[in-house]
Short mmCIF file of C-alpha atoms and ligand atoms in Angstrom, two decimals:
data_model
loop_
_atom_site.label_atom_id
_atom_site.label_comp_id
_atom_site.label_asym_id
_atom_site.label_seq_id
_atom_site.Cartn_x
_atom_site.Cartn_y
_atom_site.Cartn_z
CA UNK A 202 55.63 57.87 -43.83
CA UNK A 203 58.33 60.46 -45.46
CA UNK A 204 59.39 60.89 -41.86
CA UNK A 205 59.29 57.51 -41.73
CA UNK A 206 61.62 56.27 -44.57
CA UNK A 207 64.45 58.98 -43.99
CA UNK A 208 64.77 57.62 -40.65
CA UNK A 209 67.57 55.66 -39.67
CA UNK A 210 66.37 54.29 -36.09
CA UNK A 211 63.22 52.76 -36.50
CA UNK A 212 62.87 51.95 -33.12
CA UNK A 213 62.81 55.99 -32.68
CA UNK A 214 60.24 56.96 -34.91
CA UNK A 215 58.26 53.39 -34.14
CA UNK A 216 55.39 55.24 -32.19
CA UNK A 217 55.55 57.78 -34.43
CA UNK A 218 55.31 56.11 -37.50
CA UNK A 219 52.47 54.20 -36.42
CA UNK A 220 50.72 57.01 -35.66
CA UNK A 221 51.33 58.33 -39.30
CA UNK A 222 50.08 54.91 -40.43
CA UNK A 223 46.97 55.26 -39.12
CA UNK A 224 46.60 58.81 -40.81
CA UNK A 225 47.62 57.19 -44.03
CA UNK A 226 44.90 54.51 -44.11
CA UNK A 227 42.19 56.25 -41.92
CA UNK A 228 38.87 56.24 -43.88
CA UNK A 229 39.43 53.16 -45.33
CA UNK A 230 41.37 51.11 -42.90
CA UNK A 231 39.44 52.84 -39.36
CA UNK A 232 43.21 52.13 -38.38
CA UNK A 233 43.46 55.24 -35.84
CA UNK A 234 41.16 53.62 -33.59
CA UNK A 235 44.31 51.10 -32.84
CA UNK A 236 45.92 51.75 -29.90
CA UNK A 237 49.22 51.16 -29.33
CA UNK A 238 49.97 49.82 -25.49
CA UNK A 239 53.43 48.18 -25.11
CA UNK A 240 56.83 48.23 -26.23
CA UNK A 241 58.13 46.03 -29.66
CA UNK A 242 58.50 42.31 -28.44
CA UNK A 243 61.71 41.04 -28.20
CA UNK A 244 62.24 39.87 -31.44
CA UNK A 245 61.02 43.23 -33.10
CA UNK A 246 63.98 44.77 -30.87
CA UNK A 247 65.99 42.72 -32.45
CA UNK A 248 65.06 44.00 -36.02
CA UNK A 249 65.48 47.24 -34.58
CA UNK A 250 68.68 47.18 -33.13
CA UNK A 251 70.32 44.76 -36.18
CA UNK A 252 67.99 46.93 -38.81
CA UNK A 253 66.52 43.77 -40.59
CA UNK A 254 65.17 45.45 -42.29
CA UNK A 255 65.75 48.90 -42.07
CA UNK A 256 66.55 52.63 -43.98
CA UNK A 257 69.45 50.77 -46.23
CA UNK A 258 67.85 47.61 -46.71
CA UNK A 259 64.58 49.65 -48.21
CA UNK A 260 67.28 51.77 -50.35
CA UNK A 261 68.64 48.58 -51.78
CA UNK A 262 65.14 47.36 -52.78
CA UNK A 263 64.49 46.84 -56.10
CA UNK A 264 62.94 48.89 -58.76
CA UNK A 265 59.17 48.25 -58.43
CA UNK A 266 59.68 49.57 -54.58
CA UNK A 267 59.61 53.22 -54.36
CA UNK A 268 58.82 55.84 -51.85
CA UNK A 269 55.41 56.17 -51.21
CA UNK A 270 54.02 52.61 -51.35
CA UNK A 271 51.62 53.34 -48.18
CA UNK A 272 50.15 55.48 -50.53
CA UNK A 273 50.13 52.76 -53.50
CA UNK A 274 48.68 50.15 -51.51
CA UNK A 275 45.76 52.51 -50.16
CA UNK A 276 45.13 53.13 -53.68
CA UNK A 277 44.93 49.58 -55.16
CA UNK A 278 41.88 49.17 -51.74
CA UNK A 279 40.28 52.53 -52.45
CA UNK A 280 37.87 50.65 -54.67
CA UNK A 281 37.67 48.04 -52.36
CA UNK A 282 34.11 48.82 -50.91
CA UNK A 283 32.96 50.23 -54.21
CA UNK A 284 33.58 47.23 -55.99
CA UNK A 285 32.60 44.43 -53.59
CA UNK A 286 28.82 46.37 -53.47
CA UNK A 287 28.76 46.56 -57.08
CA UNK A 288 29.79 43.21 -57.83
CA UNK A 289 26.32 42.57 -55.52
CA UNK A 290 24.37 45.39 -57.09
CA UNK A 291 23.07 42.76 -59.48
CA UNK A 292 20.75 40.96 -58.17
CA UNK A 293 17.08 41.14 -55.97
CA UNK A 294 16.04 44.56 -54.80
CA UNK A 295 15.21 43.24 -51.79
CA UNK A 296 18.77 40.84 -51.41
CA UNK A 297 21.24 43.47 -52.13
CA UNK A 298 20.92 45.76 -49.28
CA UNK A 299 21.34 43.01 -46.93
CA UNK A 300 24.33 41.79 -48.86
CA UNK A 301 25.84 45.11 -48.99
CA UNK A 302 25.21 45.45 -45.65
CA UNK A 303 28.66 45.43 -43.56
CA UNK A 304 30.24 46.92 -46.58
CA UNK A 305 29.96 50.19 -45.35
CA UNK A 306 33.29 50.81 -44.93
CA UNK A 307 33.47 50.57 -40.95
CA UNK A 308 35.18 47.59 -40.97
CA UNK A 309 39.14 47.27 -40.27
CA UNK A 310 39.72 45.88 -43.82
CA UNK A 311 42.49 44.17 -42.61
CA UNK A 312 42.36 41.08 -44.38
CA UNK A 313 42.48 42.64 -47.97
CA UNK A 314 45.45 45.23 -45.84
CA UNK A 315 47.29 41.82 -45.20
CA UNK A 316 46.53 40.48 -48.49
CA UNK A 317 47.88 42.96 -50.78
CA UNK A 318 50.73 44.25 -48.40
CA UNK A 319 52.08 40.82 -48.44
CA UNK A 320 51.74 40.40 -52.01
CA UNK A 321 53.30 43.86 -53.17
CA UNK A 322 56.32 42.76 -50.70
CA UNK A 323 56.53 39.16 -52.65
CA UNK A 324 56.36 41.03 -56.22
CA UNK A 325 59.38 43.19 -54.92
CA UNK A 326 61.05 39.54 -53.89
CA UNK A 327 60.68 38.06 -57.08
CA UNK A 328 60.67 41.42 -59.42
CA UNK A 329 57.43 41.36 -60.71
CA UNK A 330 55.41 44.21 -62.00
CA UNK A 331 52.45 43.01 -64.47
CA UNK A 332 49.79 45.32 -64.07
CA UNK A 333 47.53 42.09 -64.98
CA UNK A 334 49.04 39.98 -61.55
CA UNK A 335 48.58 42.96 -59.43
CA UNK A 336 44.72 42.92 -60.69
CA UNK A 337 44.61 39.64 -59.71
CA UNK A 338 45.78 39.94 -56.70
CA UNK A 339 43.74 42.90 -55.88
CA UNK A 340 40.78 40.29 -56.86
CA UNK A 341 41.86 38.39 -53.67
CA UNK A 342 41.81 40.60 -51.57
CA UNK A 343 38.31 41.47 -52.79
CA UNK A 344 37.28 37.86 -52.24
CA UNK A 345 38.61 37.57 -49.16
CA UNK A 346 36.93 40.37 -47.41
CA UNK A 347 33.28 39.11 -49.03
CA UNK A 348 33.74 35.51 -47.79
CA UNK A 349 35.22 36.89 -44.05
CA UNK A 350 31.96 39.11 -44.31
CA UNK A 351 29.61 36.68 -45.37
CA UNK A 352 30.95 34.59 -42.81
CA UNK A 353 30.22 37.43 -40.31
CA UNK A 354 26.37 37.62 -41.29
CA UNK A 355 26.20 33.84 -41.14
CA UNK A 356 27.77 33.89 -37.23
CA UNK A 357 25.73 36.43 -36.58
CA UNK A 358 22.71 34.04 -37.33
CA UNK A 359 24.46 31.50 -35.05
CA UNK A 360 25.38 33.70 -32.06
CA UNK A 361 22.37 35.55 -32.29
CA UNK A 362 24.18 38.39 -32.41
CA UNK A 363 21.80 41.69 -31.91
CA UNK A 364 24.61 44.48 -33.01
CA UNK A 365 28.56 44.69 -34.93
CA UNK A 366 30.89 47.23 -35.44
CA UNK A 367 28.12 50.06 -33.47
CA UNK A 368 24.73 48.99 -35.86
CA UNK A 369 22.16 46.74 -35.41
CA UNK A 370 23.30 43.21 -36.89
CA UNK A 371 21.48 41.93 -39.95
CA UNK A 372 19.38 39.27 -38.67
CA UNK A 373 18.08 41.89 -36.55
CA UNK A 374 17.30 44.19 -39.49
CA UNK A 375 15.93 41.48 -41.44
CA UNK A 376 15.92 38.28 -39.75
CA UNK A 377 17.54 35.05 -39.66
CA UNK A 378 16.21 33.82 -42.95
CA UNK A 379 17.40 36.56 -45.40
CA UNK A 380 20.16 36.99 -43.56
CA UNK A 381 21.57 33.48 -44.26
CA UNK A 382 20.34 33.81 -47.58
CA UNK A 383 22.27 36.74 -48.37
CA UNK A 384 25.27 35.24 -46.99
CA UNK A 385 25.54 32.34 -49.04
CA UNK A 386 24.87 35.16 -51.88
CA UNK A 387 27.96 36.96 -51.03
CA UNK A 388 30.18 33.96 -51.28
CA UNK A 389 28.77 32.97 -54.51
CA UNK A 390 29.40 35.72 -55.77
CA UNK A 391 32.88 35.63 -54.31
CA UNK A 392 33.73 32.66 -55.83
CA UNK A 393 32.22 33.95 -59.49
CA UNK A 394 34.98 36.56 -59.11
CA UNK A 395 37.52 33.69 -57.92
CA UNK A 396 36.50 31.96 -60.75
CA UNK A 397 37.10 34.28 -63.35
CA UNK A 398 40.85 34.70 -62.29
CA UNK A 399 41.40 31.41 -64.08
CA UNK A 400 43.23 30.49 -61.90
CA UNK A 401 43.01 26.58 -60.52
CA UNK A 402 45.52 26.47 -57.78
CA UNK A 403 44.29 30.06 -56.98
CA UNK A 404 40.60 29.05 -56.88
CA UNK A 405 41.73 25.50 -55.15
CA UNK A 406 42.84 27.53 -52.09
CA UNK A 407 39.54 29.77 -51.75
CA UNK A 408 37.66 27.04 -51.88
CA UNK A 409 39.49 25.30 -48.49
CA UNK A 410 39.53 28.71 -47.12
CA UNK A 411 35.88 27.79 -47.45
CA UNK A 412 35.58 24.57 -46.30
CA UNK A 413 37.79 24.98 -43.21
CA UNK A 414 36.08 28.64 -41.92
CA UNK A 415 32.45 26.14 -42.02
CA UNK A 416 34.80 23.39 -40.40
CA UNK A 417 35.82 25.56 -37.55
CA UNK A 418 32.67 27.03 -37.03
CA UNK A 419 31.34 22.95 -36.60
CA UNK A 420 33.95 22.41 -34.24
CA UNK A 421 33.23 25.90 -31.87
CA UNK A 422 29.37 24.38 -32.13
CA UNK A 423 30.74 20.90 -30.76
CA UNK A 424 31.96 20.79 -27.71
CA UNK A 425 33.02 17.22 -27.51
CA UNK A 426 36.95 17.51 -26.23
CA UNK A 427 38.09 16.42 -23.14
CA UNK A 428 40.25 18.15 -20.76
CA UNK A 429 43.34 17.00 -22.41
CA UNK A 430 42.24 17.53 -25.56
CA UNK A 431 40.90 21.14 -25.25
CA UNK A 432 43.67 23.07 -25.77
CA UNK A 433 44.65 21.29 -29.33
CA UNK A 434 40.96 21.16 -30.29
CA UNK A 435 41.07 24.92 -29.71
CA UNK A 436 44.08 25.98 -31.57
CA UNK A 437 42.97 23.78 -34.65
CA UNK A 438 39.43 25.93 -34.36
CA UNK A 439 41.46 29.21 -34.23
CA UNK A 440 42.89 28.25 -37.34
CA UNK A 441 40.37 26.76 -39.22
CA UNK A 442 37.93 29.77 -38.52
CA UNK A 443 39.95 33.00 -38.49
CA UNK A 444 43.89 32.11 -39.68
CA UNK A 445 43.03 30.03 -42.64
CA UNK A 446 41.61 32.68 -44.34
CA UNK A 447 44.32 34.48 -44.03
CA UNK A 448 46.62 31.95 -44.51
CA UNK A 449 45.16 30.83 -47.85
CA UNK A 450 44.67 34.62 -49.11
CA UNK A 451 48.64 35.01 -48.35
CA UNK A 452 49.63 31.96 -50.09
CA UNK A 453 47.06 32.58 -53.14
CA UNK A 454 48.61 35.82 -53.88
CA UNK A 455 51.94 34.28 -53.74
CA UNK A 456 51.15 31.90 -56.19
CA UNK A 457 49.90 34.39 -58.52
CA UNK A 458 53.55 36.30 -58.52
CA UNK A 459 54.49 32.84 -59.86
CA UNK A 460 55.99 31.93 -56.48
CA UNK A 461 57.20 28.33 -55.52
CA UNK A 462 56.42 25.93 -53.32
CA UNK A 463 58.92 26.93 -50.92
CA UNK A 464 58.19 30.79 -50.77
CA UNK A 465 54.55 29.63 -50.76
CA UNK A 466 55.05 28.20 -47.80
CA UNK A 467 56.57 31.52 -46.56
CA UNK A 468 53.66 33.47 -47.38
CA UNK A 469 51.01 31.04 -46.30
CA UNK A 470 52.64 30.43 -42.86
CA UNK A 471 52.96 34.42 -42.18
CA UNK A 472 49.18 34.18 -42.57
CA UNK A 473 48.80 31.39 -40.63
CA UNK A 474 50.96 32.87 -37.57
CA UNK A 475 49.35 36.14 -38.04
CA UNK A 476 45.84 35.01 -38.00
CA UNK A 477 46.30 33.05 -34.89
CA UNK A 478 47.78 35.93 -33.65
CA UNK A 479 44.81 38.05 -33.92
CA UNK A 480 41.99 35.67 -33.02
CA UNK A 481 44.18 35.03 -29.66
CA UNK A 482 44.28 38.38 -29.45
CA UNK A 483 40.29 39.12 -30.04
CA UNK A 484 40.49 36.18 -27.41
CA UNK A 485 41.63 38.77 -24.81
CA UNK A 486 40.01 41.62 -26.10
CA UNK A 487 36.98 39.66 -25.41
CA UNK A 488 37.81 40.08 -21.64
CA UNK A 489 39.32 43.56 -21.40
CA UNK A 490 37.68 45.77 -23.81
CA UNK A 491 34.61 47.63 -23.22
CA UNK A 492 31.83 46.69 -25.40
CA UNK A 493 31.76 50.52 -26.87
CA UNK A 494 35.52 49.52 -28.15
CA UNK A 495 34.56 46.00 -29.78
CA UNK A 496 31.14 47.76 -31.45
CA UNK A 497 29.38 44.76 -30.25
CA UNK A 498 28.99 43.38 -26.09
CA UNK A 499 32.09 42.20 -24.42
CA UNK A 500 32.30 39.03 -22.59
CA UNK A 501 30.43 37.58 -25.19
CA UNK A 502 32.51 34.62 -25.52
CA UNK A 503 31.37 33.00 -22.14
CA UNK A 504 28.13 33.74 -22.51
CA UNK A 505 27.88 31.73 -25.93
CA UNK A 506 29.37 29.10 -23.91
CA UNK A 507 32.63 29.09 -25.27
CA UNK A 508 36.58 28.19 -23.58
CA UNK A 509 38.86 30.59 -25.35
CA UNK A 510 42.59 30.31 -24.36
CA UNK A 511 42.42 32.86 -21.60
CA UNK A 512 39.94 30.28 -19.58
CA UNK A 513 41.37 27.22 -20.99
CA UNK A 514 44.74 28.85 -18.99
CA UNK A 515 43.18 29.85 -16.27
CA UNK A 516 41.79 26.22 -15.70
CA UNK A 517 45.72 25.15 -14.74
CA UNK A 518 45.35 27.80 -11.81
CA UNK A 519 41.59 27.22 -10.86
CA UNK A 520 40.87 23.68 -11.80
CA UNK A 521 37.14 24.10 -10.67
CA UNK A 522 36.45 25.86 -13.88
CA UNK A 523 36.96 22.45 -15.76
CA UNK A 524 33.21 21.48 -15.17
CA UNK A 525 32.06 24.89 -15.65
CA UNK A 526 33.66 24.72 -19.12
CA UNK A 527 32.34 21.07 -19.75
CA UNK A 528 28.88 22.61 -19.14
CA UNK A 529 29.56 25.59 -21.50
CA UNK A 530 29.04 27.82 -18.74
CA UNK A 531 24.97 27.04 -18.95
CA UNK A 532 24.01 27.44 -15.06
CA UNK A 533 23.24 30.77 -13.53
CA UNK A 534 26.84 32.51 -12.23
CA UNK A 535 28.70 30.41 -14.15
CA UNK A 536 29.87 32.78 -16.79
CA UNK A 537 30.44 35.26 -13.59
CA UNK A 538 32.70 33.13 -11.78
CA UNK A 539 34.51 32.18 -15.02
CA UNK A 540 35.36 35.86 -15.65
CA UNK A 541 36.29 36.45 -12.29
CA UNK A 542 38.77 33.63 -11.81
CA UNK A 543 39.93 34.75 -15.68
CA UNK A 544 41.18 37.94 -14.18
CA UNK A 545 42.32 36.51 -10.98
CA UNK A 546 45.04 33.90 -13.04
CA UNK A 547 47.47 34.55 -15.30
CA UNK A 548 44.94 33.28 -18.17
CA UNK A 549 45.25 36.81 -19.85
CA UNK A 550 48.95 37.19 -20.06
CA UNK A 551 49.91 33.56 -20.78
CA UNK A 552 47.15 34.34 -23.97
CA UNK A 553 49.01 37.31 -24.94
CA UNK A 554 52.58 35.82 -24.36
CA UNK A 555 50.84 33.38 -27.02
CA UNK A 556 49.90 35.73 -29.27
CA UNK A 557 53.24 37.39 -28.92
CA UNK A 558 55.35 33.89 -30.05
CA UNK A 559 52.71 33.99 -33.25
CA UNK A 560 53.62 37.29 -34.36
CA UNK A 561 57.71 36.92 -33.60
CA UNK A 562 56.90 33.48 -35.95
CA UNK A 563 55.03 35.46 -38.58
CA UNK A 564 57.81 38.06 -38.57
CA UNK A 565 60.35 35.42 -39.04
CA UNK A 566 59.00 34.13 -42.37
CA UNK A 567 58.86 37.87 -43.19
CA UNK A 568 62.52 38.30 -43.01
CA UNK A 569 62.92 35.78 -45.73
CA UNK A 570 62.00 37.85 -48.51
CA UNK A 571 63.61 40.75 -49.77
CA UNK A 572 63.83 44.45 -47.41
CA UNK A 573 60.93 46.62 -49.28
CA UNK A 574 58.70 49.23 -47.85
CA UNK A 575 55.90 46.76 -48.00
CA UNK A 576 57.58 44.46 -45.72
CA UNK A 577 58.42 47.29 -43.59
CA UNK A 578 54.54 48.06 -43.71
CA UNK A 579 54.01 44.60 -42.60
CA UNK A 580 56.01 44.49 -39.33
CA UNK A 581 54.68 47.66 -38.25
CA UNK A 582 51.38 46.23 -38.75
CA UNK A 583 52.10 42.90 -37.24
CA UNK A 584 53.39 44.93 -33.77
CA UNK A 585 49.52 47.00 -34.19
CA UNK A 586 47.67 44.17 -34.31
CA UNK A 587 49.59 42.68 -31.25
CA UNK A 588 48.42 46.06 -29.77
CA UNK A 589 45.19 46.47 -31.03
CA UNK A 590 42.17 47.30 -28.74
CA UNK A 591 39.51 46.56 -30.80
C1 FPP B 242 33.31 35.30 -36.12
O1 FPP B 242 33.38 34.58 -34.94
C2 FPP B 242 33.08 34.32 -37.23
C3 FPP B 242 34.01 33.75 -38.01
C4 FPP B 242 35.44 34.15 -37.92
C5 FPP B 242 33.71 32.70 -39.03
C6 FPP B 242 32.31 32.10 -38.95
C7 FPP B 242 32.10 31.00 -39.97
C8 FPP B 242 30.91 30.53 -40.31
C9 FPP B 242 29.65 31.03 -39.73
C10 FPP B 242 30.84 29.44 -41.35
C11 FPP B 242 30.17 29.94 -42.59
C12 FPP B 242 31.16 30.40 -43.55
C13 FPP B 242 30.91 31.10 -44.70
C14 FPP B 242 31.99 31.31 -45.67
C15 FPP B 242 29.58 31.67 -45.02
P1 FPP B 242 33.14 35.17 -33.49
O2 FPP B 242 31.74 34.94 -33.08
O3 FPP B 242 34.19 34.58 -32.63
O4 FPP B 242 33.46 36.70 -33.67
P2 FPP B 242 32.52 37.94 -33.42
O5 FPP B 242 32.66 38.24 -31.97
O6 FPP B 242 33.08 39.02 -34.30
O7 FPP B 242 31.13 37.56 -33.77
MG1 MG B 243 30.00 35.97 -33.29
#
């Protein structure tokens, strides 16, 4: 990161300084297991070359942005794990080592990465350093990794998942029934903590983070849309299940800086690109990545019957997989010939090209707040998550 900050060519030190990311945040953030595969897209160029923002702009920053923030925001989520498992050690002896379960640290944690990053760089916009906000905010990002996990045990139950991120899921540990049970446990006790923020509009936006992750679950289950109708009926499931919630945790730590409506907006619509960005991604991942990368078997997608936007592509190319996907892919060879014509269109790249547009979008509302390190952190991990292989 030092190397990082005295540079003045960012597009230089780019590899570099992702590499020296992932040192900075391995152990918590299992962020050296990105890889990094292609070049900056053309609108990170563009930063690059024009340095928005770059060495001066950080210099300029104001005083709550120092040297060393990397460091600051991998301190405020070194408690992360710690507290999310104590905040569930009260309860059954039997229910909290299910509920505790995927907080083992393994995971990516990079919702609550997202969630604070974004919030340090709108507390250097608007010049605010209360040591009570930045609790607060903290809080969110705690709540928003329990719900995304609780949401994980509870699709686990649905997909009948039998392993995540390497270990045997928890319905398979200990069934369906406690599994769902603990769950719901998880998010009530997410939304105790939400609750004690007192914080309405905070608390208002959890709670449709909540509502629209069960939403787009209902509307993976049904798969009612017609041809024409697919491709919208997909994107508004992408968002409801995986960008919401980081949509809404963007936008509620922006309101507790005291931000309004308009740089609200900013923050909750860098989620919002971001997240889409990374389920399309997943999307391909799904299709490319071996299942010892994902922790959990690849091609999965097909085989629980469902049109991500790599098939729903390759359908313009090979319009005999519109009945396949109609079916859900239920009849022997069907998920077979659906990966095969997958990889024979140009379902993969148009996906990523996709994905790509997202993340030049999220990187746009970026640029409207103020150059600090944490925005800088932001881009960098915007480009990874492009890149990511798992
Ligand atoms: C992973 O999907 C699952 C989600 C992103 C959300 C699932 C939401 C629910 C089950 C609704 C219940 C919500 C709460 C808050 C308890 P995936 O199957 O595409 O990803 P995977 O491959 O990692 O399993
Ligand atoms: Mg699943």
């Amino acid at each position: 990161m030092t190397a990082f900050l005295a540079s003045q060519r960012f597009a230089i030190l780019f590899a570099s300084h992702n590499r020296q990311l992932c040192r900075a945040y391995s152990g918590l953030q299992k962020c050296e297991s990105l890889l990094f595969t292609s070049p900056p897209s053309l609108l990170f160029q563009h930063q690059i070359q024009t340095g928005v923002p770059n060495i001066t702009n950080v210099a300029t920053a104001s005083a709550n942005d120092k040297p060393g923030n990397d460091a600051m925001i991998r301190r405020d989520l070194a408690s992360l794990y710690e507290d999310i498992r104590e905040s569930l050690g009260k309860s059954q002896a039997t229910l909290t080592p299910i509920a505790q379960y995927y907080f083992d640290g393994e995971g990516k944690a990079i919702r609550p990465m997202i969630t604070m990053c974004l919030a340090k760089a709108i507390n250097c916009h608007l010049n605010q350093i209360s040591s009570d906000m930045i609790e607060k905010q903290k809080k969110v990002a705690q709540v928003v990794e329990m719900i995304h996990t609780a949401s994980l045990v509870h699709d686990d139950v649905i997909d009948l998942a039998e392993s995540r991120r390497n270990k045997s899921s928890a319905n398979v540990v200990w069934g369906q029934k406690r599994s769902i049970v603990a769950g719901d446990f998880v998010v009530g006790r997410a939304i105790e903590i939400c609750a004690a923020m007192q914080s309405d509009p905070v608390f208002e936006l959890i709670t449709k983070m909540v509502a629209d992750l069960v939403n787009g679950e209902l509307m993976q289950l049904d798969g009612s849309a017609t041809e024409d109708e697919r491709f919208a009926h997909y994107l508004e499931k992408t968002f409801k299940k995986t960008a919401s919630l980081i949509a809404y945790s963007c936008q509620s730590v922006s309101v507790l800086a005291g931000a309004d409506s308009s740089l609200q907006n900013i923050a909750f619509q860098f989620g919002r690109q971001l997240g889409m960005a990374f389920q399309l991604v997943d999307d391909v991942l799904d299709f490319v990545a071996t299942s010892a990368q994902l922790g959990k078997p690849a091609a999965a997608d097909l085989r629980l019957g469902l049109a991500t936007a790599p098939v729903l592509f390759a359908a313009h190319k090979f319009p005999e997989l519109n009945p396949l996907i109609q079916r859900r892919f239920n009849q022997p060879g069907d998920v077979e010939t659906a990966f095969y014509l997958v990889h024979r269109s140009d379902g993969l790249q148009r996906t990523k090209e996709l994905a790509s547009q997202y993340c030049d979008d999220a990187v746009t509302k970026l640029a409207h707040l103020s150059p600090s390190s944490y925005q800088q952190i932001l881009y960098t991990l915007t480009h990874e998550l492009l890149n990511r292989m798992k």
